[in-house]
Amino acid sequence: MGCVVRKYLGFTLIELMIVIAIVGILVAMALPGYQDYIIRAKVTEAIVVMSDAKTTIAEGYIADGVQGIKNAALAFNEQGNHSSKYVSSIKVMTEAPYSITATIKAQRGNGLPLTLDGKKILITPNVAHEMPTASSKGEIDWACTSSTNITAAERALGSRPLGTMPANYVPAECR
């Protein structure tokens, strides 16, 4: 009688368990980064909502320099509440450094951690890498800051007050 050799077809239980363990490890590593990415995408809406204020300030500067910025800031703030799903308000400082401040709205159901409620992102105008003054000449460049201002500093923008939003939740431009 001959010996019959059996070939195993398919996977053994241990092989399947190893694959499941590897997939679990990969998911555990990727999930926190993905969650930060989702939050960052929602917070980016603040930058979009701030664009109206940026345009208003830039037009004011073109029309009448620093006095134009002050007048534009007053007019923008008087227009009423500028808000969205993730932004509770947009305000423009009427005095130097003329920052535009977005206040984040985190509430149950909108996908942002409640710890981010009330955190601020700032966008500040710079002319010739400094805060605009009566003698400033040139184009406006914008410094976006959160709890850090590394990107604005690397771009040599002199006027860059800090916001309160954690840097890992903002776009790279605002870190």
Short mmCIF file of C-alpha atoms in Angstrom, two decimals:
data_model
loop_
_atom_site.label_atom_id
_atom_site.label_comp_id
_atom_site.label_asym_id
_atom_site.label_seq_id
_atom_site.Cartn_x
_atom_site.Cartn_y
_atom_site.Cartn_z
CA MET A 1 0.00 0.00 0.00
CA GLY A 2 1.21 3.35 -0.89
CA CYS A 3 1.35 6.33 1.34
CA VAL A 4 -1.12 9.06 0.46
CA VAL A 5 0.24 12.59 0.77
CA ARG A 6 -2.39 15.15 1.60
CA LYS A 7 -1.98 18.69 0.50
CA TYR A 8 -3.52 21.36 2.64
CA LEU A 9 -5.75 23.68 0.75
CA GLY A 10 -6.55 27.15 2.04
CA PHE A 11 -5.29 28.85 5.17
CA THR A 12 -4.82 27.48 8.63
CA LEU A 13 -6.35 29.20 11.61
CA ILE A 14 -2.98 30.53 12.80
CA GLU A 15 -2.29 32.13 9.42
CA LEU A 16 -5.64 33.90 9.51
CA MET A 17 -5.01 35.10 13.07
CA ILE A 18 -1.62 36.53 12.04
CA VAL A 19 -3.20 38.44 9.15
CA ILE A 20 -5.93 39.82 11.43
CA ALA A 21 -3.31 40.91 13.98
CA ILE A 22 -1.27 42.72 11.30
CA VAL A 23 -4.37 44.50 9.97
CA GLY A 24 -5.32 45.48 13.53
CA ILE A 25 -1.88 46.98 14.16
CA LEU A 26 -2.01 48.97 10.91
CA VAL A 27 -5.48 50.31 11.73
CA ALA A 28 -4.38 51.27 15.25
CA MET A 29 -1.47 53.23 13.80
CA ALA A 30 -3.47 54.96 11.04
CA LEU A 31 -6.63 55.91 12.95
CA PRO A 32 -5.23 58.78 15.09
CA GLY A 33 -3.66 60.42 12.03
CA TYR A 34 -6.90 60.06 10.11
CA GLN A 35 -8.90 61.59 12.96
CA ASP A 36 -6.54 64.61 13.03
CA TYR A 37 -6.93 64.88 9.25
CA ILE A 38 -10.74 64.97 9.52
CA ILE A 39 -10.62 67.63 12.25
CA ARG A 40 -8.09 69.66 10.21
CA ALA A 41 -10.42 69.54 7.19
CA LYS A 42 -13.29 70.92 9.28
CA VAL A 43 -11.12 73.62 10.86
CA THR A 44 -9.97 74.70 7.39
CA GLU A 45 -13.48 76.07 6.94
CA ALA A 46 -12.44 78.89 9.28
CA ILE A 47 -9.81 80.00 6.77
CA VAL A 48 -12.44 80.03 4.03
CA VAL A 49 -14.91 82.02 6.15
CA MET A 50 -12.12 84.53 6.95
CA SER A 51 -11.58 85.25 3.25
CA ASP A 52 -14.36 87.88 3.18
CA ALA A 53 -12.64 89.77 5.98
CA LYS A 54 -9.27 89.47 4.21
CA THR A 55 -10.76 90.94 1.05
CA THR A 56 -12.40 93.78 2.99
CA ILE A 57 -9.15 94.64 4.79
CA ALA A 58 -7.09 94.47 1.59
CA GLU A 59 -9.54 96.77 -0.22
CA GLY A 60 -9.44 99.20 2.71
CA TYR A 61 -5.65 99.24 2.64
CA ILE A 62 -5.58 99.86 -1.11
CA ALA A 63 -8.10 102.69 -0.78
CA ASP A 64 -6.64 104.56 2.21
CA GLY A 65 -3.71 102.76 3.85
CA VAL A 66 -3.94 102.14 7.60
CA GLN A 67 -6.97 104.40 8.00
CA GLY A 68 -8.65 102.32 5.31
CA ILE A 69 -7.87 99.15 7.29
CA LYS A 70 -9.47 100.68 10.41
CA ASN A 71 -12.56 101.78 8.49
CA ALA A 72 -12.85 98.40 6.76
CA ALA A 73 -12.52 96.59 10.11
CA LEU A 74 -15.29 98.70 11.64
CA ALA A 75 -17.55 98.15 8.63
CA PHE A 76 -16.91 94.39 8.60
CA ASN A 77 -17.61 94.01 12.33
CA GLU A 78 -20.84 96.03 12.01
CA GLN A 79 -22.13 93.77 9.21
CA GLY A 80 -23.18 91.23 11.80
CA ASN A 81 -22.32 87.72 12.74
CA HIS A 82 -20.06 85.90 10.31
CA SER A 83 -20.40 82.25 11.27
CA SER A 84 -20.68 78.76 9.86
CA LYS A 85 -21.05 75.19 11.04
CA TYR A 86 -17.56 75.15 12.58
CA VAL A 87 -16.97 78.89 13.19
CA SER A 88 -18.89 80.83 15.84
CA SER A 89 -17.59 84.27 14.82
CA ILE A 90 -15.14 86.25 12.71
CA LYS A 91 -13.93 89.57 14.12
CA VAL A 92 -11.37 92.08 12.86
CA MET A 93 -9.29 94.13 15.29
CA THR A 94 -9.80 97.84 14.62
CA GLU A 95 -6.37 98.71 16.04
CA ALA A 96 -2.90 97.36 15.35
CA PRO A 97 -2.08 94.58 14.53
CA TYR A 98 -5.48 94.44 12.72
CA SER A 99 -5.77 90.66 13.11
CA ILE A 100 -8.75 88.73 11.81
CA THR A 101 -9.85 86.23 14.45
CA ALA A 102 -11.91 83.11 13.79
CA THR A 103 -13.42 81.50 16.88
CA ILE A 104 -14.04 77.77 16.49
CA LYS A 105 -17.45 76.32 17.34
CA ALA A 106 -17.19 72.76 18.66
CA GLN A 107 -20.43 71.22 19.80
CA ARG A 108 -21.96 67.80 20.03
CA GLY A 109 -22.79 66.50 16.60
CA ASN A 110 -20.49 68.65 14.45
CA GLY A 111 -17.50 66.30 14.65
CA LEU A 112 -15.06 68.58 16.47
CA PRO A 113 -13.76 67.68 19.93
CA LEU A 114 -15.48 69.82 22.56
CA THR A 115 -12.06 70.87 23.87
CA LEU A 116 -11.65 72.99 20.71
CA ASP A 117 -14.70 75.15 21.44
CA GLY A 118 -13.68 78.81 21.61
CA LYS A 119 -10.16 78.24 20.27
CA LYS A 120 -8.90 80.95 17.94
CA ILE A 121 -7.05 81.13 14.63
CA LEU A 122 -5.58 84.51 13.63
CA ILE A 123 -4.72 85.95 10.24
CA THR A 124 -2.72 89.17 10.46
CA PRO A 125 -1.83 91.56 7.63
CA ASN A 126 1.83 92.38 7.00
CA VAL A 127 3.20 94.99 4.62
CA ALA A 128 6.90 94.68 3.78
CA HIS A 129 7.12 91.92 6.44
CA GLU A 130 5.87 94.22 9.23
CA MET A 131 2.64 95.41 10.80
CA PRO A 132 1.02 98.05 8.55
CA THR A 133 1.76 101.65 9.55
CA ALA A 134 0.89 105.04 8.05
CA SER A 135 4.14 104.97 6.05
CA SER A 136 3.81 101.35 4.84
CA LYS A 137 4.16 100.75 1.13
CA GLY A 138 3.67 97.50 -0.74
CA GLU A 139 1.36 94.52 -0.91
CA ILE A 140 -0.34 92.82 2.00
CA ASP A 141 0.97 89.40 2.97
CA TRP A 142 -0.97 87.39 5.54
CA ALA A 143 0.43 85.61 8.60
CA CYS A 144 -1.82 82.77 9.75
CA THR A 145 -1.19 81.59 13.31
CA SER A 146 -2.59 79.09 15.77
CA SER A 147 -0.92 78.27 19.08
CA THR A 148 2.32 78.51 17.07
CA ASN A 149 3.60 80.87 14.40
CA ILE A 150 6.45 78.82 12.93
CA THR A 151 5.36 79.14 9.29
CA ALA A 152 4.86 82.91 9.57
CA ALA A 153 8.27 83.23 11.25
CA GLU A 154 9.91 81.18 8.48
CA ARG A 155 8.35 83.56 5.97
CA ALA A 156 9.89 86.47 7.96
CA LEU A 157 6.52 88.08 8.68
CA GLY A 158 7.04 90.44 11.62
CA SER A 159 3.46 90.81 12.82
CA ARG A 160 2.26 87.39 13.91
CA PRO A 161 0.29 87.32 17.18
CA LEU A 162 -0.64 83.86 18.44
CA GLY A 163 -4.04 82.23 18.45
CA THR A 164 -5.10 79.41 20.79
CA MET A 165 -5.95 76.58 18.38
CA PRO A 166 -3.62 73.56 18.77
CA ALA A 167 -1.22 73.42 15.82
CA ASN A 168 -1.95 69.78 14.92
CA TYR A 169 -5.53 70.72 13.97
CA VAL A 170 -4.78 73.59 11.56
CA PRO A 171 -3.52 73.67 7.96
CA ALA A 172 0.26 73.82 7.51
CA GLU A 173 0.08 77.53 6.62
CA CYS A 174 -1.21 78.29 10.15
CA ARG A 175 1.34 76.32 12.15
#
